[in-house]
Structure formats: C-alpha cells, structure tokens
C-alpha cells in the first residue's frame, strides 16, 4: 500500500506540472491568471503561431540542433573509446583511468566556471558554437564513460579473445565487437546526452553574448521580463523545446530500458 501511495504521489508530481504547462500554452494570459490549474475554456493555438512565426526561434533551434548533432556523437565516440580501454586494460591501469573520469563527476560545474571563462576568452572561443560544443563534450564525457564502462565490463572476455585469435587488433575489436554489442548502452547514453546538451543553460549563459549564437534555453529567457512574464508564450516555448526530446525518447525507449538494465547484473 505504501509503495502504491509513493508511486501515486510521484506520478502527480510529474504529471501536474506537465498538464499545467501544456494547458497554459493553450490559454490567453488573462485566462491563465484567472484559472492556472483549470482546463482551457477556449483552447487557442495563437501562442504556437506566435512562437513558430518568430525568426529568432528558428535560428536558435538551428543553433541548438547544430550543437547537439555534433557534441553528442563526439561524446559517444570518445566515451566508448575510453570505456573500451577501461574494460580491456589490466586491473590497476583500468581503475586509474576510470578514476580520472570519475573525478569529473565529483567536481561541480560552478567551481570551474571562472577558469573556463578565462581560458575560453583567451582562446577566442567565447561567442562561438565551436566553443560551446567543446565545453559540452568535456563536461558530459565523464557521464558517458561512467555508463558505457559499466556495460562493457560485463561483456564476456571470450568475445575479445575470439577476435584476437582471428587476428583483430584493438581498433578492429572495438569497431566490430564492442560497438555492435553495446548498441543498447550507447542508445541509453545518447538519450542522457541529448537531454543534457539540449537543455543546457549554464554554459550558453556564460559563454554566449552574441544574439546570433544563442541556443534555445537561452532564448526562452526572453519571455521573462523585469516586471511581467508572458507565461503562455513561455509555456509554449517550453513545449516546443521539449518535443525533440520526447520524440527521441519515444524512438529510443526500448534501447534506453535495455541499456539501463544491461550492466546491472553481471554474467
């Protein structure tokens, strides 16, 4: 009974904000303030028409798509290479390599913002999507290594031994054995990275001043004013920004569940 109660409370905590945001995007400002939790009396798509007609939104969507489409594959590639090394190296070198990336999970992003800002400014990477891609890869690489290494360590050693007997080197073993077998874990990691990179606000806010280079989370701040916030438009922007992530999860959910559970039991 207690488990059902906890699940019911957890479900409410998730569904109520979603319903408020989706319902609010279909309301006018007057109706939203009059009945924030009620259903839209006269649903309207005017907010979606306003948001989608903005050239600014199309530009920032393109910037976010560019950052994600480059940073996620690069992070997956580097993370899978490191995870493969962690799985195949002897005990102590493997533990040392994994420990280096585990430290990256322990250091708060806020603790290194000032050194990062100074370094990127000296390298000319501020106000640059290249710089934003680079910092996204560096910051999320430990997460990718942590997930992928947990899976690759569970792979039977016989797979690698068979590849070595056939004359395959480390690169061929990685490409032909480790990567195909790790597809579920790679898909799960890709979803985590997609969400983290797509919703990242901290680093665009820190490094991007040029309006032409802004990403979607940064552009959503425009709907918030000093004295008044247009909540219907803000909710609409949040819905539009969330759709790519929802579609990605719907497409990869089977691999996501398989990838999360794959490394939980060894043998």
mmCIF file of C-alpha atoms in Angstrom:
data_model
loop_
_atom_site.group_PDB
_atom_site.id
_atom_site.type_symbol
_atom_site.label_atom_id
_atom_site.label_comp_id
_atom_site.label_asym_id
_atom_site.label_seq_id
_atom_site.Cartn_x
_atom_site.Cartn_y
_atom_site.Cartn_z
ATOM 1 C CA UNK A 1 0.000 0.000 0.000
ATOM 2 C CA UNK A 2 2.818 2.367 0.889
ATOM 3 C CA UNK A 3 4.536 1.636 -2.428
ATOM 4 C CA UNK A 4 1.366 2.463 -4.351
ATOM 5 C CA UNK A 5 0.966 5.679 -2.382
ATOM 6 C CA UNK A 6 4.550 6.709 -3.134
ATOM 7 C CA UNK A 7 4.094 5.929 -6.831
ATOM 8 C CA UNK A 8 0.824 7.900 -6.893
ATOM 9 C CA UNK A 9 2.472 10.941 -5.285
ATOM 10 C CA UNK A 10 5.433 10.648 -7.652
ATOM 11 C CA UNK A 11 3.069 10.453 -10.650
ATOM 12 C CA UNK A 12 1.233 13.571 -9.511
ATOM 13 C CA UNK A 13 4.484 15.471 -9.044
ATOM 14 C CA UNK A 14 5.380 14.709 -12.665
ATOM 15 C CA UNK A 15 2.028 14.935 -14.453
ATOM 16 C CA UNK A 16 0.599 18.054 -12.782
ATOM 17 C CA UNK A 17 3.410 20.415 -13.954
ATOM 18 C CA UNK A 18 3.229 18.905 -17.449
ATOM 19 C CA UNK A 19 -0.550 19.427 -17.630
ATOM 20 C CA UNK A 20 -0.215 22.986 -16.315
ATOM 21 C CA UNK A 21 2.414 23.839 -18.941
ATOM 22 C CA UNK A 22 0.585 22.220 -21.868
ATOM 23 C CA UNK A 23 -2.767 23.659 -20.750
ATOM 24 C CA UNK A 24 -1.227 27.082 -20.149
ATOM 25 C CA UNK A 25 0.153 27.135 -23.679
ATOM 26 C CA UNK A 26 -3.439 26.881 -24.951
ATOM 27 C CA UNK A 27 -4.700 29.805 -22.835
ATOM 28 C CA UNK A 28 -4.565 33.565 -23.007
ATOM 29 C CA UNK A 29 -2.720 35.478 -20.298
ATOM 30 C CA UNK A 30 -5.982 36.598 -18.705
ATOM 31 C CA UNK A 31 -7.377 33.066 -18.576
ATOM 32 C CA UNK A 32 -4.121 31.638 -17.240
ATOM 33 C CA UNK A 33 -4.041 34.014 -14.299
ATOM 34 C CA UNK A 34 -7.765 33.529 -13.671
ATOM 35 C CA UNK A 35 -7.532 29.717 -13.672
ATOM 36 C CA UNK A 36 -3.923 28.461 -13.690
ATOM 37 C CA UNK A 37 -4.841 24.828 -12.917
ATOM 38 C CA UNK A 38 -8.106 24.619 -14.840
ATOM 39 C CA UNK A 39 -8.657 23.250 -18.322
ATOM 40 C CA UNK A 40 -8.622 25.802 -21.168
ATOM 41 C CA UNK A 41 -12.190 27.119 -21.606
ATOM 42 C CA UNK A 42 -11.449 28.219 -25.189
ATOM 43 C CA UNK A 43 -8.247 26.488 -26.351
ATOM 44 C CA UNK A 44 -6.266 28.605 -28.749
ATOM 45 C CA UNK A 45 -3.194 27.933 -30.869
ATOM 46 C CA UNK A 46 -2.322 31.620 -31.148
ATOM 47 C CA UNK A 47 0.654 31.191 -28.831
ATOM 48 C CA UNK A 48 2.074 28.442 -31.044
ATOM 49 C CA UNK A 49 1.524 30.578 -34.136
ATOM 50 C CA UNK A 50 3.341 33.472 -32.454
ATOM 51 C CA UNK A 51 6.264 31.351 -31.300
ATOM 52 C CA UNK A 52 6.691 29.451 -34.566
ATOM 53 C CA UNK A 53 6.460 32.627 -36.648
ATOM 54 C CA UNK A 54 9.442 34.129 -34.862
ATOM 55 C CA UNK A 55 12.593 34.018 -36.977
ATOM 56 C CA UNK A 56 14.569 34.218 -33.744
ATOM 57 C CA UNK A 57 13.163 30.889 -32.616
ATOM 58 C CA UNK A 58 14.078 29.190 -35.888
ATOM 59 C CA UNK A 59 17.631 30.488 -35.601
ATOM 60 C CA UNK A 60 18.133 29.364 -32.008
ATOM 61 C CA UNK A 61 16.567 25.991 -32.837
ATOM 62 C CA UNK A 62 19.151 25.623 -35.576
ATOM 63 C CA UNK A 63 21.948 26.584 -33.177
ATOM 64 C CA UNK A 64 20.779 24.060 -30.584
ATOM 65 C CA UNK A 65 20.384 21.366 -33.240
ATOM 66 C CA UNK A 66 23.921 22.039 -34.516
ATOM 67 C CA UNK A 67 25.443 21.899 -31.039
ATOM 68 C CA UNK A 68 23.606 18.673 -30.157
ATOM 69 C CA UNK A 69 24.196 16.945 -33.506
ATOM 70 C CA UNK A 70 27.963 17.442 -33.163
ATOM 71 C CA UNK A 71 28.558 17.190 -29.418
ATOM 72 C CA UNK A 72 26.517 14.024 -28.805
ATOM 73 C CA UNK A 73 28.268 11.830 -31.455
ATOM 74 C CA UNK A 74 31.697 13.155 -30.442
ATOM 75 C CA UNK A 75 30.984 12.464 -26.767
ATOM 76 C CA UNK A 76 29.700 8.972 -27.589
ATOM 77 C CA UNK A 77 32.783 8.206 -29.675
ATOM 78 C CA UNK A 78 35.268 9.414 -27.077
ATOM 79 C CA UNK A 79 33.292 7.896 -24.214
ATOM 80 C CA UNK A 80 33.059 4.493 -25.885
ATOM 81 C CA UNK A 81 36.797 4.503 -26.643
ATOM 82 C CA UNK A 82 37.651 5.284 -23.020
ATOM 83 C CA UNK A 83 35.110 2.734 -21.757
ATOM 84 C CA UNK A 84 36.632 0.089 -24.043
ATOM 85 C CA UNK A 85 40.069 0.877 -22.637
ATOM 86 C CA UNK A 86 38.715 0.674 -19.081
ATOM 87 C CA UNK A 87 37.186 -2.734 -19.854
ATOM 88 C CA UNK A 88 40.278 -4.170 -21.545
ATOM 89 C CA UNK A 89 43.196 -2.744 -19.541
ATOM 90 C CA UNK A 90 44.643 -4.663 -16.571
ATOM 91 C CA UNK A 91 43.171 -4.002 -13.133
ATOM 92 C CA UNK A 92 45.244 -1.079 -11.845
ATOM 93 C CA UNK A 93 45.590 0.909 -15.092
ATOM 94 C CA UNK A 94 41.869 0.405 -15.665
ATOM 95 C CA UNK A 95 40.998 1.651 -12.167
ATOM 96 C CA UNK A 96 43.305 4.644 -12.571
ATOM 97 C CA UNK A 97 41.815 5.632 -15.934
ATOM 98 C CA UNK A 98 38.266 5.224 -14.664
ATOM 99 C CA UNK A 99 39.118 7.197 -11.516
ATOM 100 C CA UNK A 100 40.319 10.168 -13.563
ATOM 101 C CA UNK A 101 36.934 10.445 -15.267
ATOM 102 C CA UNK A 102 35.061 9.700 -12.025
ATOM 103 C CA UNK A 103 36.673 12.815 -10.566
ATOM 104 C CA UNK A 104 34.983 14.759 -13.358
ATOM 105 C CA UNK A 105 31.618 13.700 -11.946
ATOM 106 C CA UNK A 106 32.567 14.911 -8.473
ATOM 107 C CA UNK A 107 33.675 18.435 -9.425
ATOM 108 C CA UNK A 108 30.722 20.894 -9.517
ATOM 109 C CA UNK A 109 30.434 22.877 -12.732
ATOM 110 C CA UNK A 110 30.138 26.116 -10.741
ATOM 111 C CA UNK A 111 33.565 25.536 -9.195
ATOM 112 C CA UNK A 112 35.374 25.763 -12.541
ATOM 113 C CA UNK A 113 33.278 28.364 -14.358
ATOM 114 C CA UNK A 114 35.696 31.266 -13.843
ATOM 115 C CA UNK A 115 38.810 29.361 -15.056
ATOM 116 C CA UNK A 116 36.810 28.064 -18.008
ATOM 117 C CA UNK A 117 35.610 31.543 -18.896
ATOM 118 C CA UNK A 118 39.126 32.988 -18.761
ATOM 119 C CA UNK A 119 40.581 30.123 -20.787
ATOM 120 C CA UNK A 120 37.894 30.259 -23.469
ATOM 121 C CA UNK A 121 38.239 34.044 -23.719
ATOM 122 C CA UNK A 122 41.999 33.752 -24.277
ATOM 123 C CA UNK A 123 41.477 31.046 -26.903
ATOM 124 C CA UNK A 124 38.864 33.113 -28.747
ATOM 125 C CA UNK A 125 36.144 30.532 -28.157
ATOM 126 C CA UNK A 126 33.633 32.833 -26.491
ATOM 127 C CA UNK A 127 30.554 33.650 -28.595
ATOM 128 C CA UNK A 128 31.345 30.553 -30.624
ATOM 129 C CA UNK A 129 29.276 27.443 -31.198
ATOM 130 C CA UNK A 130 32.567 25.570 -31.544
ATOM 131 C CA UNK A 131 33.475 26.574 -28.008
ATOM 132 C CA UNK A 132 30.025 25.569 -26.778
ATOM 133 C CA UNK A 133 30.368 22.159 -28.446
ATOM 134 C CA UNK A 134 33.809 21.713 -26.903
ATOM 135 C CA UNK A 135 32.686 22.512 -23.362
ATOM 136 C CA UNK A 136 29.608 20.291 -23.708
ATOM 137 C CA UNK A 137 31.793 17.370 -24.772
ATOM 138 C CA UNK A 138 34.276 17.898 -21.944
ATOM 139 C CA UNK A 139 31.620 18.316 -19.246
ATOM 140 C CA UNK A 140 29.488 15.310 -20.225
ATOM 141 C CA UNK A 141 32.303 12.925 -21.200
ATOM 142 C CA UNK A 142 32.634 11.543 -17.630
ATOM 143 C CA UNK A 143 28.911 10.677 -17.664
ATOM 144 C CA UNK A 144 29.296 8.779 -20.928
ATOM 145 C CA UNK A 145 32.365 6.924 -19.666
ATOM 146 C CA UNK A 146 30.613 6.007 -16.402
ATOM 147 C CA UNK A 147 27.598 4.473 -18.188
ATOM 148 C CA UNK A 148 29.439 2.769 -21.039
ATOM 149 C CA UNK A 149 32.253 1.368 -18.918
ATOM 150 C CA UNK A 150 29.708 -0.263 -16.606
ATOM 151 C CA UNK A 151 28.259 -2.096 -19.599
ATOM 152 C CA UNK A 152 31.485 -3.014 -21.410
ATOM 153 C CA UNK A 153 32.910 -4.526 -18.246
ATOM 154 C CA UNK A 154 30.091 -7.098 -18.316
ATOM 155 C CA UNK A 155 30.879 -8.325 -21.820
ATOM 156 C CA UNK A 156 32.301 -11.884 -21.852
ATOM 157 C CA UNK A 157 36.102 -11.931 -22.286
ATOM 158 C CA UNK A 158 35.625 -14.757 -24.787
ATOM 159 C CA UNK A 159 34.339 -12.210 -27.316
ATOM 160 C CA UNK A 160 37.613 -10.322 -27.234
ATOM 161 C CA UNK A 161 39.695 -13.491 -27.139
ATOM 162 C CA UNK A 162 37.936 -14.813 -30.246
ATOM 163 C CA UNK A 163 38.671 -11.540 -32.047
ATOM 164 C CA UNK A 164 42.346 -11.729 -31.061
ATOM 165 C CA UNK A 165 42.575 -15.326 -32.320
ATOM 166 C CA UNK A 166 41.169 -14.146 -35.665
ATOM 167 C CA UNK A 167 43.945 -11.561 -35.808
ATOM 168 C CA UNK A 168 41.909 -8.460 -34.992
ATOM 169 C CA UNK A 169 43.774 -5.583 -33.373
ATOM 170 C CA UNK A 170 42.362 -3.288 -30.647
ATOM 171 C CA UNK A 171 40.717 -0.899 -33.121
ATOM 172 C CA UNK A 172 39.105 -3.738 -35.123
ATOM 173 C CA UNK A 173 37.916 -5.389 -31.904
ATOM 174 C CA UNK A 174 36.387 -2.124 -30.733
ATOM 175 C CA UNK A 175 34.696 -1.410 -34.052
ATOM 176 C CA UNK A 176 33.487 -4.927 -34.898
ATOM 177 C CA UNK A 177 32.817 -6.419 -31.454
ATOM 178 C CA UNK A 178 32.436 -3.840 -28.684
ATOM 179 C CA UNK A 179 30.375 -1.220 -30.531
ATOM 180 C CA UNK A 180 27.749 -3.531 -32.112
ATOM 181 C CA UNK A 181 27.207 -5.396 -28.840
ATOM 182 C CA UNK A 182 26.952 -2.097 -26.937
ATOM 183 C CA UNK A 183 24.132 -0.582 -29.021
ATOM 184 C CA UNK A 184 21.583 -0.631 -26.135
ATOM 185 C CA UNK A 185 24.013 1.087 -23.786
ATOM 186 C CA UNK A 186 25.008 3.580 -26.483
ATOM 187 C CA UNK A 187 21.337 4.413 -27.094
ATOM 188 C CA UNK A 188 20.714 4.948 -23.367
ATOM 189 C CA UNK A 189 23.788 7.164 -23.116
ATOM 190 C CA UNK A 190 22.716 9.083 -26.221
ATOM 191 C CA UNK A 191 19.379 9.960 -24.597
ATOM 192 C CA UNK A 192 21.118 11.220 -21.465
ATOM 193 C CA UNK A 193 23.473 13.326 -23.556
ATOM 194 C CA UNK A 194 20.662 14.660 -25.753
ATOM 195 C CA UNK A 195 18.746 15.870 -22.712
ATOM 196 C CA UNK A 196 21.822 17.369 -21.050
ATOM 197 C CA UNK A 197 23.074 19.168 -24.161
ATOM 198 C CA UNK A 198 19.664 20.313 -25.423
ATOM 199 C CA UNK A 199 18.588 21.746 -22.059
ATOM 200 C CA UNK A 200 21.943 23.257 -21.116
ATOM 201 C CA UNK A 201 21.506 26.847 -19.976
ATOM 202 C CA UNK A 202 24.569 27.390 -17.790
ATOM 203 C CA UNK A 203 27.281 27.365 -20.443
ATOM 204 C CA UNK A 204 25.382 29.289 -23.155
ATOM 205 C CA UNK A 205 24.593 31.899 -20.494
ATOM 206 C CA UNK A 206 28.260 32.008 -19.524
ATOM 207 C CA UNK A 207 29.912 31.980 -22.944
ATOM 208 C CA UNK A 208 27.388 33.380 -25.448
ATOM 209 C CA UNK A 209 26.713 37.127 -25.710
ATOM 210 C CA UNK A 210 26.020 37.312 -29.453
ATOM 211 C CA UNK A 211 22.244 37.022 -30.156
ATOM 212 C CA UNK A 212 23.075 35.190 -33.400
ATOM 213 C CA UNK A 213 24.776 32.365 -31.456
ATOM 214 C CA UNK A 214 22.196 31.813 -28.726
ATOM 215 C CA UNK A 215 20.696 28.396 -28.101
ATOM 216 C CA UNK A 216 17.076 27.560 -27.296
ATOM 217 C CA UNK A 217 17.224 27.509 -23.460
ATOM 218 C CA UNK A 218 18.934 30.893 -23.520
ATOM 219 C CA UNK A 219 16.345 32.325 -25.910
ATOM 220 C CA UNK A 220 13.490 31.225 -23.620
ATOM 221 C CA UNK A 221 14.700 33.795 -21.115
ATOM 222 C CA UNK A 222 13.359 36.493 -23.482
ATOM 223 C CA UNK A 223 9.826 35.586 -22.417
ATOM 224 C CA UNK A 224 10.667 36.714 -18.885
ATOM 225 C CA UNK A 225 10.637 40.444 -18.282
ATOM 226 C CA UNK A 226 11.682 42.533 -15.291
ATOM 227 C CA UNK A 227 8.103 43.396 -14.347
ATOM 228 C CA UNK A 228 5.942 40.992 -16.373
ATOM 229 C CA UNK A 229 6.394 37.477 -17.734
ATOM 230 C CA UNK A 230 4.333 36.244 -20.676
ATOM 231 C CA UNK A 231 3.667 32.816 -19.212
ATOM 232 C CA UNK A 232 1.517 31.449 -22.080
ATOM 233 C CA UNK A 233 4.310 32.183 -24.554
ATOM 234 C CA UNK A 234 6.896 30.855 -22.108
ATOM 235 C CA UNK A 235 4.926 27.620 -21.664
ATOM 236 C CA UNK A 236 4.547 27.334 -25.434
ATOM 237 C CA UNK A 237 8.286 27.753 -25.890
ATOM 238 C CA UNK A 238 8.921 25.051 -23.284
ATOM 239 C CA UNK A 239 6.544 22.665 -25.092
ATOM 240 C CA UNK A 240 8.214 23.330 -28.449
ATOM 241 C CA UNK A 241 11.669 22.924 -26.901
ATOM 242 C CA UNK A 242 10.656 19.613 -25.275
ATOM 243 C CA UNK A 243 9.208 17.994 -28.401
ATOM 244 C CA UNK A 244 12.565 16.861 -29.871
ATOM 245 C CA UNK A 245 13.462 15.166 -26.588
ATOM 246 C CA UNK A 246 10.072 13.465 -26.365
ATOM 247 C CA UNK A 247 10.401 12.178 -29.920
ATOM 248 C CA UNK A 248 13.952 10.976 -29.304
ATOM 249 C CA UNK A 249 12.895 9.077 -26.197
ATOM 250 C CA UNK A 250 9.867 7.571 -27.967
ATOM 251 C CA UNK A 251 12.162 6.356 -30.745
ATOM 252 C CA UNK A 252 14.888 5.010 -28.443
ATOM 253 C CA UNK A 253 12.910 3.960 -25.356
ATOM 254 C CA UNK A 254 13.321 0.218 -25.996
ATOM 255 C CA UNK A 255 17.090 0.622 -26.226
ATOM 256 C CA UNK A 256 17.039 3.007 -23.272
ATOM 257 C CA UNK A 257 15.459 0.452 -20.927
ATOM 258 C CA UNK A 258 17.710 -2.321 -22.226
ATOM 259 C CA UNK A 259 20.794 -0.150 -21.837
ATOM 260 C CA UNK A 260 19.965 0.885 -18.285
ATOM 261 C CA UNK A 261 19.445 -2.714 -17.135
ATOM 262 C CA UNK A 262 22.197 -4.333 -19.217
ATOM 263 C CA UNK A 263 25.052 -3.519 -16.875
ATOM 264 C CA UNK A 264 23.081 -4.077 -13.667
ATOM 265 C CA UNK A 265 23.696 -7.840 -13.491
ATOM 266 C CA UNK A 266 26.936 -9.492 -14.414
ATOM 267 C CA UNK A 267 27.084 -12.906 -16.024
#
